[in-house]
Amino acid sequence: MLEQMGKAAKQASWQLAALSTAQKNQVLAVMADMLEANSAAILQANEQDMVQARAAGMSDALQDRLLLTPARLTAIADDVRQVCRLSDPVGHILDGSLLDSGLKLERRRVPLGVIGVIYEARPNVTIDVASLCLKTGNAVILRGGKETHHTNQAMVKVIQLALAECHLPPAAVQAIESPDREWVNQLLRLDRYIDMLIPRGGPGLHKLCREQSTIPVITGGIGVCHIYVDDNVDYDKALTVIENAKAQRPSACNSLETLLVNRAIAASFLPALSARMATAGVTLHASDNAMPLLQAGPAKVVPVAAEDYDDEWLSLDLNVALVDDIDQAIEHIRIHGTNHSDAILTRSLSHAEYFVRAVDSAAVYVNASTRFTDGGQFGLGAEVAVSTQKLHARGPMGLDALTTYKWIGYGDDLVRS
């Protein structure tokens, strides 16, 4: 069955690659309208998944990722319309030249072909990925987690109705409905049909894909994100950024997980931090050197465990540690970070530039929240993933990341001498 899905997706990709921008935008517009028109069915399917999630004892953070509300579904449909308004990269000429031989050469953006995406409790990924793939003329095979089974089924049904309405093959967007992990193992070896694989999930999924896939893999999305508070900051402004990075949506991969504070300001800054975090409902996981300065504050504080520095909380929990200087902060990020999003809060231009050069993450911020690492915030529209590796794509993956290029040579009955 998976072989048939791959074959159908490859055939659909050839048809999609020939579409004009206007034709692709029409599909997306119909898809957005149908999502809203079928919102009751989608939300009902999501509630089935939520009932099972609550019965299984799923964490609040994962339930928040899974939950769809009327407002969230409207926002998802609006994201699709935003993709319509984005410039189509397909057909864009990257560069060109006229060679001495008389051959006119150019590099032109083209679709990758067929994308495979494996993801967990994120129903919005279904629409984000489908819309970006369709805009770039790619077919896609989706494999969501069992947690989103009913929601994904309902969404893919709507997408395929939109494709049929526009006289395009429903196989352009397909989903593996079985929760059996063996389907994932088979998908990882479908290199005859799939051109790029994107896993969106935990470290275990990424490790499996890197080790077992015969398809090129783009990994990312695991965000152990840091903010370093330098010894020269405006406290109120710094605390506002920290609160946003931690509490605005703690279940997101770009939320703050570890705060590193320069020891020189710790005695005055940490009590202010405790007061702000208490208001936001954040529990502080303090290092040995930070604990004495936080115990008297109003925020709940517990000792940090060594393993806490290497994992995502995805909740209203925050590690807090003191560092002697910017170099010790950078060293901590190099050891415990995931190359996702890290920031420095400082009024020193030299420290800011030093941090930017030294921290090797997909997104590095100066006096800004890590929550900006997002396709929509970057002006890319919906994102297919956040890549933390360096080849082909890095950071939020928008439309350009779903294309490659081909060399095209024009001659006048030209032969090589």
Tab-separated table of C-alpha atoms in Angstrom:
chain	number	residue	atom	x	y	z
A	1	MET	CA	0.000	0.000	0.000
A	2	LEU	CA	2.803	2.440	0.858
A	3	GLU	CA	4.467	1.667	-2.468
A	4	GLN	CA	1.216	2.645	-4.203
A	5	MET	CA	1.027	5.884	-2.181
A	6	GLY	CA	4.583	6.730	-3.187
A	7	LYS	CA	3.927	6.022	-6.850
A	8	ALA	CA	0.735	8.108	-6.825
A	9	ALA	CA	2.528	10.963	-5.048
A	10	LYS	CA	5.330	10.968	-7.610
A	11	GLN	CA	2.830	11.104	-10.478
A	12	ALA	CA	0.936	13.908	-8.746
A	13	SER	CA	4.182	15.857	-8.256
A	14	TRP	CA	4.765	15.958	-12.022
A	15	GLN	CA	1.331	17.516	-12.505
A	16	LEU	CA	1.850	20.013	-9.661
A	17	ALA	CA	5.240	21.084	-11.049
A	18	ALA	CA	3.544	22.267	-14.241
A	19	LEU	CA	0.990	24.511	-12.490
A	20	SER	CA	1.134	28.277	-12.716
A	21	THR	CA	1.261	30.433	-9.594
A	22	ALA	CA	-2.375	31.449	-10.162
A	23	GLN	CA	-3.479	27.814	-10.313
A	24	LYS	CA	-1.637	26.957	-7.101
A	25	ASN	CA	-3.084	29.979	-5.329
A	26	GLN	CA	-6.577	28.943	-6.403
A	27	VAL	CA	-6.111	25.555	-4.730
A	28	LEU	CA	-4.959	27.239	-1.522
A	29	ALA	CA	-7.835	29.695	-1.510
A	30	VAL	CA	-10.351	26.874	-1.934
A	31	MET	CA	-8.583	24.902	0.791
A	32	ALA	CA	-8.794	27.810	3.258
A	33	ASP	CA	-12.495	28.324	2.554
A	34	MET	CA	-13.215	24.604	2.943
A	35	LEU	CA	-11.383	24.458	6.265
A	36	GLU	CA	-13.741	27.086	7.640
A	37	ALA	CA	-16.790	25.554	5.971
A	38	ASN	CA	-15.977	22.173	7.539
A	39	SER	CA	-14.841	23.545	10.890
A	40	ALA	CA	-17.532	21.708	12.864
A	41	ALA	CA	-16.406	18.316	11.559
A	42	ILE	CA	-12.727	19.108	12.160
A	43	LEU	CA	-13.338	20.346	15.712
A	44	GLN	CA	-15.490	17.301	16.456
A	45	ALA	CA	-12.677	15.032	15.255
A	46	ASN	CA	-10.205	17.002	17.383
A	47	GLU	CA	-12.397	16.535	20.448
A	48	GLN	CA	-12.217	12.759	19.904
A	49	ASP	CA	-8.427	13.034	20.010
A	50	MET	CA	-8.576	15.267	23.089
A	51	VAL	CA	-10.790	12.770	24.954
A	52	GLN	CA	-8.266	10.024	24.271
A	53	ALA	CA	-5.371	12.329	25.236
A	54	ARG	CA	-6.943	13.177	28.591
A	55	ALA	CA	-7.736	9.513	29.265
A	56	ALA	CA	-4.122	8.574	28.489
A	57	GLY	CA	-2.817	11.188	30.940
A	58	MET	CA	-1.112	13.316	28.282
A	59	SER	CA	0.745	16.297	29.752
A	60	ASP	CA	-0.835	19.745	29.672
A	61	ALA	CA	1.888	20.940	27.285
A	62	LEU	CA	1.155	18.191	24.750
A	63	GLN	CA	-2.592	18.673	25.137
A	64	ASP	CA	-2.093	22.345	24.297
A	65	ARG	CA	-0.234	21.349	21.128
A	66	LEU	CA	-3.024	18.958	20.178
A	67	LEU	CA	-5.990	21.219	20.921
A	68	LEU	CA	-7.860	23.000	18.139
A	69	THR	CA	-10.291	25.794	18.941
A	70	PRO	CA	-12.476	27.801	16.546
A	71	ALA	CA	-9.984	30.667	16.846
A	72	ARG	CA	-6.979	28.414	16.170
A	73	LEU	CA	-8.697	26.838	13.165
A	74	THR	CA	-9.536	30.281	11.756
A	75	ALA	CA	-5.906	31.280	12.253
A	76	ILE	CA	-4.783	28.145	10.391
A	77	ALA	CA	-7.084	28.999	7.465
A	78	ASP	CA	-5.745	32.561	7.474
A	79	ASP	CA	-2.194	31.174	7.377
A	80	VAL	CA	-3.134	29.340	4.180
A	81	ARG	CA	-4.402	32.609	2.689
A	82	GLN	CA	-1.144	34.241	3.725
A	83	VAL	CA	0.749	31.595	1.736
A	84	CYS	CA	-1.360	32.609	-1.286
A	85	ARG	CA	-0.007	36.139	-0.957
A	86	LEU	CA	3.625	35.041	-0.750
A	87	SER	CA	5.884	35.211	-3.780
A	88	ASP	CA	6.168	31.890	-5.592
A	89	PRO	CA	9.834	30.826	-5.719
A	90	VAL	CA	9.297	28.229	-8.445
A	91	GLY	CA	10.647	29.458	-11.766
A	92	HIS	CA	12.793	32.147	-10.155
A	93	ILE	CA	16.129	32.510	-11.940
A	94	LEU	CA	18.869	32.505	-9.311
A	95	ASP	CA	21.671	33.558	-11.622
A	96	GLY	CA	22.966	33.064	-15.154
A	97	SER	CA	25.701	33.880	-17.602
A	98	LEU	CA	26.705	33.676	-21.242
A	99	LEU	CA	29.677	31.339	-21.597
A	100	ASP	CA	32.523	31.764	-24.070
A	101	SER	CA	31.165	28.721	-25.901
A	102	GLY	CA	27.991	30.643	-26.690
A	103	LEU	CA	25.884	28.655	-24.219
A	104	LYS	CA	23.458	30.789	-22.225
A	105	LEU	CA	23.281	29.209	-18.764
A	106	GLU	CA	20.878	29.845	-15.888
A	107	ARG	CA	19.902	28.294	-12.557
A	108	ARG	CA	16.166	28.107	-12.040
A	109	ARG	CA	14.222	27.136	-8.881
A	110	VAL	CA	12.118	23.981	-9.226
A	111	PRO	CA	10.088	21.843	-6.792
A	112	LEU	CA	11.851	19.091	-4.858
A	113	GLY	CA	9.194	16.562	-5.910
A	114	VAL	CA	7.708	14.513	-3.045
A	115	ILE	CA	8.133	15.457	0.616
A	116	GLY	CA	7.617	13.033	3.505
A	117	VAL	CA	6.763	14.509	6.917
A	118	ILE	CA	6.558	12.573	10.191
A	119	TYR	CA	5.118	14.517	13.110
A	120	GLU	CA	3.432	14.031	16.459
A	121	ALA	CA	0.729	15.924	18.376
A	122	ARG	CA	0.582	18.982	16.120
A	123	PRO	CA	-2.577	19.039	13.937
A	124	ASN	CA	-1.679	22.470	12.515
A	125	VAL	CA	1.349	20.836	10.871
A	126	THR	CA	-0.991	18.997	8.522
A	127	ILE	CA	-2.227	22.263	7.015
A	128	ASP	CA	1.071	24.151	7.249
A	129	VAL	CA	2.962	21.451	5.379
A	130	ALA	CA	0.242	20.851	2.798
A	131	SER	CA	-0.097	24.550	1.954
A	132	LEU	CA	3.653	25.117	1.587
A	133	CYS	CA	4.073	21.974	-0.494
A	134	LEU	CA	1.216	22.868	-2.816
A	135	LYS	CA	2.506	26.434	-3.237
A	136	THR	CA	5.893	25.070	-4.320
A	137	GLY	CA	4.486	22.339	-6.557
A	138	ASN	CA	5.455	19.435	-4.286
A	139	ALA	CA	3.380	16.400	-3.387
A	140	VAL	CA	3.483	15.279	0.233
A	141	ILE	CA	2.975	12.108	2.269
A	142	LEU	CA	2.074	12.834	5.904
A	143	ARG	CA	2.419	10.562	8.896
A	144	GLY	CA	0.989	12.149	12.015
A	145	GLY	CA	1.071	10.625	15.477
A	146	LYS	CA	-1.693	8.463	16.877
A	147	GLU	CA	-2.594	11.377	19.170
A	148	THR	CA	-3.855	13.397	16.171
A	149	HIS	CA	-5.383	10.495	14.236
A	150	HIS	CA	-8.985	11.745	13.965
A	151	THR	CA	-8.007	15.400	13.459
A	152	ASN	CA	-5.559	14.569	10.685
A	153	GLN	CA	-8.083	12.372	8.913
A	154	ALA	CA	-10.636	15.185	8.905
A	155	MET	CA	-8.114	17.774	7.689
A	156	VAL	CA	-6.671	15.620	4.910
A	157	LYS	CA	-10.209	14.857	3.721
A	158	VAL	CA	-10.849	18.609	3.382
A	159	ILE	CA	-7.549	19.141	1.539
A	160	GLN	CA	-8.327	16.354	-0.909
A	161	LEU	CA	-11.804	17.802	-1.513
A	162	ALA	CA	-10.147	21.125	-2.371
A	163	LEU	CA	-7.740	19.380	-4.771
A	164	ALA	CA	-10.621	17.584	-6.482
A	165	GLU	CA	-12.572	20.861	-6.723
A	166	CYS	CA	-9.596	22.289	-8.639
A	167	HIS	CA	-9.291	19.176	-10.868
A	168	LEU	CA	-6.038	18.049	-9.297
A	169	PRO	CA	-5.121	14.554	-8.043
A	170	PRO	CA	-6.003	13.925	-4.366
A	171	ALA	CA	-2.739	11.960	-4.173
A	172	ALA	CA	-0.932	15.317	-4.077
A	173	VAL	CA	-1.597	15.258	-0.307
A	174	GLN	CA	-1.843	11.850	1.340
A	175	ALA	CA	-1.697	10.654	4.934
A	176	ILE	CA	-0.691	7.318	6.422
A	177	GLU	CA	-3.636	6.544	8.673
A	178	SER	CA	-2.318	3.482	10.487
A	179	PRO	CA	-0.646	4.183	13.870
A	180	ASP	CA	1.585	1.100	13.438
A	181	ARG	CA	5.264	2.124	13.759
A	182	GLU	CA	6.174	-0.334	11.013
A	183	TRP	CA	4.742	2.140	8.514
A	184	VAL	CA	7.355	4.656	9.635
A	185	ASN	CA	10.127	2.109	9.041
A	186	GLN	CA	8.795	1.480	5.535
A	187	LEU	CA	8.442	5.214	4.842
A	188	LEU	CA	12.103	5.797	5.741
A	189	ARG	CA	13.128	3.519	2.871
A	190	LEU	CA	10.823	4.875	0.173
A	191	ASP	CA	13.655	6.762	-1.540
A	192	ARG	CA	12.428	5.651	-4.947
A	193	TYR	CA	9.545	8.104	-4.599
A	194	ILE	CA	10.277	10.517	-1.722
A	195	ASP	CA	12.899	13.226	-2.258
A	196	MET	CA	13.167	14.702	1.260
A	197	LEU	CA	12.055	13.581	4.707
A	198	ILE	CA	11.235	15.953	7.588
A	199	PRO	CA	10.692	14.522	11.092
A	200	ARG	CA	8.947	16.824	13.581
A	201	GLY	CA	9.010	15.265	17.010
A	202	GLY	CA	11.237	14.254	19.887
A	203	PRO	CA	14.888	13.183	19.927
A	204	GLY	CA	13.935	9.509	19.515
A	205	LEU	CA	12.182	10.161	16.209
A	206	HIS	CA	15.070	12.259	14.917
A	207	LYS	CA	17.601	9.585	15.868
A	208	LEU	CA	15.532	6.887	14.146
A	209	CYS	CA	15.309	8.926	10.947
A	210	ARG	CA	19.008	9.811	10.878
A	211	GLU	CA	20.045	6.194	11.413
A	212	GLN	CA	17.475	4.324	9.316
A	213	SER	CA	16.400	6.607	6.476
A	214	THR	CA	17.625	6.100	2.921
A	215	ILE	CA	16.075	9.497	2.095
A	216	PRO	CA	17.819	12.829	2.807
A	217	VAL	CA	16.571	14.016	6.240
A	218	ILE	CA	16.098	17.565	7.541
A	219	THR	CA	16.102	17.485	11.349
A	220	GLY	CA	15.124	20.187	13.795
A	221	GLY	CA	12.335	21.502	15.968
A	222	ILE	CA	13.839	20.467	19.312
A	223	GLY	CA	14.441	23.740	21.110
A	224	VAL	CA	16.474	23.918	24.302
A	225	CYS	CA	16.563	27.710	24.022
A	226	HIS	CA	18.628	30.059	26.189
A	227	ILE	CA	18.730	33.723	27.134
A	228	TYR	CA	21.888	35.208	28.608
A	229	VAL	CA	21.362	38.297	30.790
A	230	ASP	CA	24.521	40.408	30.571
A	231	ASP	CA	25.767	42.643	33.388
A	232	ASN	CA	24.569	45.733	31.533
A	233	VAL	CA	20.783	45.575	31.047
A	234	ASP	CA	17.613	47.510	31.701
A	235	TYR	CA	15.897	45.252	34.263
A	236	ASP	CA	12.286	46.038	33.336
A	237	LYS	CA	12.883	45.579	29.616
A	238	ALA	CA	14.892	42.402	30.160
A	239	LEU	CA	12.180	40.897	32.375
A	240	THR	CA	9.525	41.684	29.773
A	241	VAL	CA	11.520	39.807	27.105
A	242	ILE	CA	12.128	36.861	29.452
A	243	GLU	CA	8.445	36.618	30.395
A	244	ASN	CA	7.423	36.646	26.738
A	245	ALA	CA	10.013	34.019	25.792
A	246	LYS	CA	8.877	31.699	28.596
A	247	ALA	CA	5.178	32.304	29.132
A	248	GLN	CA	3.678	33.566	25.865
A	249	ARG	CA	3.306	29.959	24.632
A	250	PRO	CA	5.452	27.615	26.728
A	251	SER	CA	4.606	24.501	24.687
A	252	ALA	CA	6.333	25.900	21.574
A	253	CYS	CA	9.790	24.725	20.524
A	254	ASN	CA	11.094	28.327	20.542
A	255	SER	CA	10.106	29.021	24.150
A	256	LEU	CA	12.807	29.777	26.714
A	257	GLU	CA	14.077	26.818	28.750
A	258	THR	CA	17.245	28.100	30.486
A	259	LEU	CA	18.077	31.592	31.735
A	260	LEU	CA	21.748	32.384	32.300
A	261	VAL	CA	22.365	35.444	34.495
A	262	ASN	CA	25.653	37.275	34.928
A	263	ARG	CA	26.767	36.834	38.526
A	264	ALA	CA	27.603	40.561	38.852
A	265	ILE	CA	23.900	41.544	38.815
A	266	ALA	CA	22.429	38.408	40.381
A	267	ALA	CA	21.801	39.865	43.849
A	268	SER	CA	19.478	42.549	42.489
A	269	PHE	CA	18.194	40.905	39.304
A	270	LEU	CA	17.072	37.508	40.653
A	271	PRO	CA	14.598	38.915	43.219
A	272	ALA	CA	13.050	40.996	40.431
A	273	LEU	CA	12.966	37.887	38.219
A	274	SER	CA	11.213	35.908	40.971
A	275	ALA	CA	8.523	38.558	41.319
A	276	ARG	CA	7.846	38.649	37.568
A	277	MET	CA	7.852	34.853	37.199
A	278	ALA	CA	5.524	34.434	40.172
A	279	THR	CA	2.987	36.654	38.411
A	280	ALA	CA	3.327	34.526	35.268
A	281	GLY	CA	2.970	31.258	37.215
A	282	VAL	CA	6.458	30.031	36.314
A	283	THR	CA	8.320	27.535	38.504
A	284	LEU	CA	12.057	28.253	38.732
A	285	HIS	CA	14.558	25.373	38.690
A	286	ALA	CA	17.590	26.957	40.301
A	287	SER	CA	21.251	26.019	40.169
A	288	ASP	CA	23.195	25.818	43.426
A	289	ASN	CA	24.603	29.313	42.935
A	290	ALA	CA	21.200	30.838	42.115
A	291	MET	CA	19.137	29.083	44.794
A	292	PRO	CA	20.079	31.304	47.791
A	293	LEU	CA	19.048	34.438	45.868
A	294	LEU	CA	15.707	32.973	44.744
A	295	GLN	CA	14.502	31.241	47.901
A	296	ALA	CA	13.198	34.429	49.463
A	297	GLY	CA	11.241	35.437	46.358
A	298	PRO	CA	7.550	34.812	45.690
A	299	ALA	CA	8.054	32.419	42.754
A	300	LYS	CA	8.083	28.683	43.408
A	301	VAL	CA	11.685	27.473	43.302
A	302	VAL	CA	13.145	23.955	43.268
A	303	PRO	CA	16.684	22.638	42.675
A	304	VAL	CA	17.581	22.050	39.043
A	305	ALA	CA	18.594	18.527	38.039
A	306	ALA	CA	21.564	18.059	35.705
A	307	GLU	CA	19.395	16.475	33.018
A	308	ASP	CA	16.999	19.456	33.044
A	309	TYR	CA	19.539	21.488	31.086
A	310	ASP	CA	19.359	19.075	28.146
A	311	ASP	CA	15.618	18.764	27.592
A	312	GLU	CA	12.616	20.918	26.735
A	313	TRP	CA	10.218	21.776	29.550
A	314	LEU	CA	7.479	22.901	27.141
A	315	SER	CA	5.670	24.149	30.248
A	316	LEU	CA	5.772	26.983	32.773
A	317	ASP	CA	9.130	25.828	34.132
A	318	LEU	CA	12.437	27.656	33.752
A	319	ASN	CA	16.018	26.712	34.579
A	320	VAL	CA	18.017	29.557	36.157
A	321	ALA	CA	21.809	29.489	36.522
A	322	LEU	CA	24.488	32.080	37.250
A	323	VAL	CA	27.550	32.495	35.027
A	324	ASP	CA	30.719	34.478	35.597
A	325	ASP	CA	30.760	36.155	32.183
A	326	ILE	CA	29.629	35.963	28.558
A	327	ASP	CA	32.159	33.236	27.722
A	328	GLN	CA	30.793	30.939	30.413
A	329	ALA	CA	27.276	31.565	29.087
A	330	ILE	CA	28.366	30.693	25.546
A	331	GLU	CA	30.086	27.544	26.785
A	332	HIS	CA	26.888	26.459	28.572
A	333	ILE	CA	24.877	27.002	25.376
A	334	ARG	CA	27.396	25.002	23.333
A	335	ILE	CA	27.152	22.067	25.751
A	336	HIS	CA	23.404	22.034	26.401
A	337	GLY	CA	21.795	23.848	23.450
A	338	THR	CA	20.184	22.317	20.384
A	339	ASN	CA	21.240	25.020	17.883
A	340	HIS	CA	17.659	26.289	17.702
A	341	SER	CA	17.221	29.808	19.187
A	342	ASP	CA	19.360	31.648	21.722
A	343	ALA	CA	19.473	35.290	22.825
A	344	ILE	CA	21.509	37.867	24.695
A	345	LEU	CA	20.068	40.790	26.627
A	346	THR	CA	22.673	43.551	26.818
A	347	ARG	CA	23.392	47.233	26.247
A	348	SER	CA	26.929	46.468	25.096
A	349	LEU	CA	27.316	46.472	21.305
A	350	SER	CA	30.616	44.604	21.532
A	351	HIS	CA	29.088	41.873	23.720
A	352	ALA	CA	26.114	41.610	21.373
A	353	GLU	CA	28.305	41.123	18.309
A	354	TYR	CA	30.582	38.698	20.150
A	355	PHE	CA	27.566	36.588	21.183
A	356	VAL	CA	26.144	36.599	17.660
A	357	ARG	CA	29.447	35.379	16.203
A	358	ALA	CA	30.117	32.774	18.888
A	359	VAL	CA	26.702	31.114	19.289
A	360	ASP	CA	26.137	28.613	16.481
A	361	SER	CA	22.340	28.442	16.426
A	362	ALA	CA	19.845	28.689	13.589
A	363	ALA	CA	18.506	31.936	15.100
A	364	VAL	CA	20.427	34.252	17.433
A	365	TYR	CA	18.757	37.313	18.980
A	366	VAL	CA	19.959	40.518	20.572
A	367	ASN	CA	17.471	42.073	23.009
A	368	ALA	CA	14.561	40.082	21.578
A	369	SER	CA	12.472	37.073	22.549
A	370	THR	CA	13.297	33.617	21.179
A	371	ARG	CA	9.596	33.276	20.347
A	372	PHE	CA	10.217	35.031	17.021
A	373	THR	CA	11.704	31.879	15.442
A	374	ASP	CA	8.635	31.129	13.387
A	375	GLY	CA	7.837	31.144	9.687
A	376	GLY	CA	4.968	33.594	10.092
A	377	GLN	CA	7.009	35.976	12.253
A	378	PHE	CA	9.902	35.849	9.781
A	379	GLY	CA	7.566	36.745	6.900
A	380	LEU	CA	7.856	33.282	5.359
A	381	GLY	CA	4.210	32.359	5.870
A	382	ALA	CA	3.500	28.980	7.451
A	383	GLU	CA	6.600	26.891	8.082
A	384	VAL	CA	7.173	23.235	7.347
A	385	ALA	CA	9.746	22.894	10.159
A	386	VAL	CA	12.568	24.673	11.963
A	387	SER	CA	15.832	23.157	10.778
A	388	THR	CA	18.715	23.092	13.259
A	389	GLN	CA	21.175	21.607	10.803
A	390	LYS	CA	23.269	23.460	8.246
A	391	LEU	CA	22.900	21.825	4.844
A	392	HIS	CA	20.129	22.852	2.417
A	393	ALA	CA	18.001	24.734	4.969
A	394	ARG	CA	18.427	26.325	8.393
A	395	GLY	CA	15.924	27.921	10.754
A	396	PRO	CA	12.234	28.276	9.816
A	397	MET	CA	11.711	26.446	6.528
A	398	GLY	CA	9.423	28.392	4.231
A	399	LEU	CA	8.827	28.152	0.513
A	400	ASP	CA	12.433	28.468	-0.681
A	401	ALA	CA	13.455	25.512	1.510
A	402	LEU	CA	11.053	23.252	-0.405
A	403	THR	CA	12.742	23.930	-3.735
A	404	THR	CA	15.956	22.953	-5.424
A	405	TYR	CA	17.309	24.216	-8.727
A	406	LYS	CA	18.168	22.921	-12.156
A	407	TRP	CA	20.744	24.178	-14.659
A	408	ILE	CA	19.239	25.198	-17.988
A	409	GLY	CA	21.399	25.791	-21.044
A	410	TYR	CA	20.234	27.591	-24.186
A	411	GLY	CA	22.134	27.252	-27.442
A	412	ASP	CA	21.711	27.847	-31.159
A	413	ASP	CA	22.370	24.302	-32.406
A	414	LEU	CA	25.454	24.496	-30.206
A	415	VAL	CA	28.031	21.683	-29.946
A	416	ARG	CA	31.035	21.325	-27.692
A	417	SER	CA	34.373	21.731	-29.416
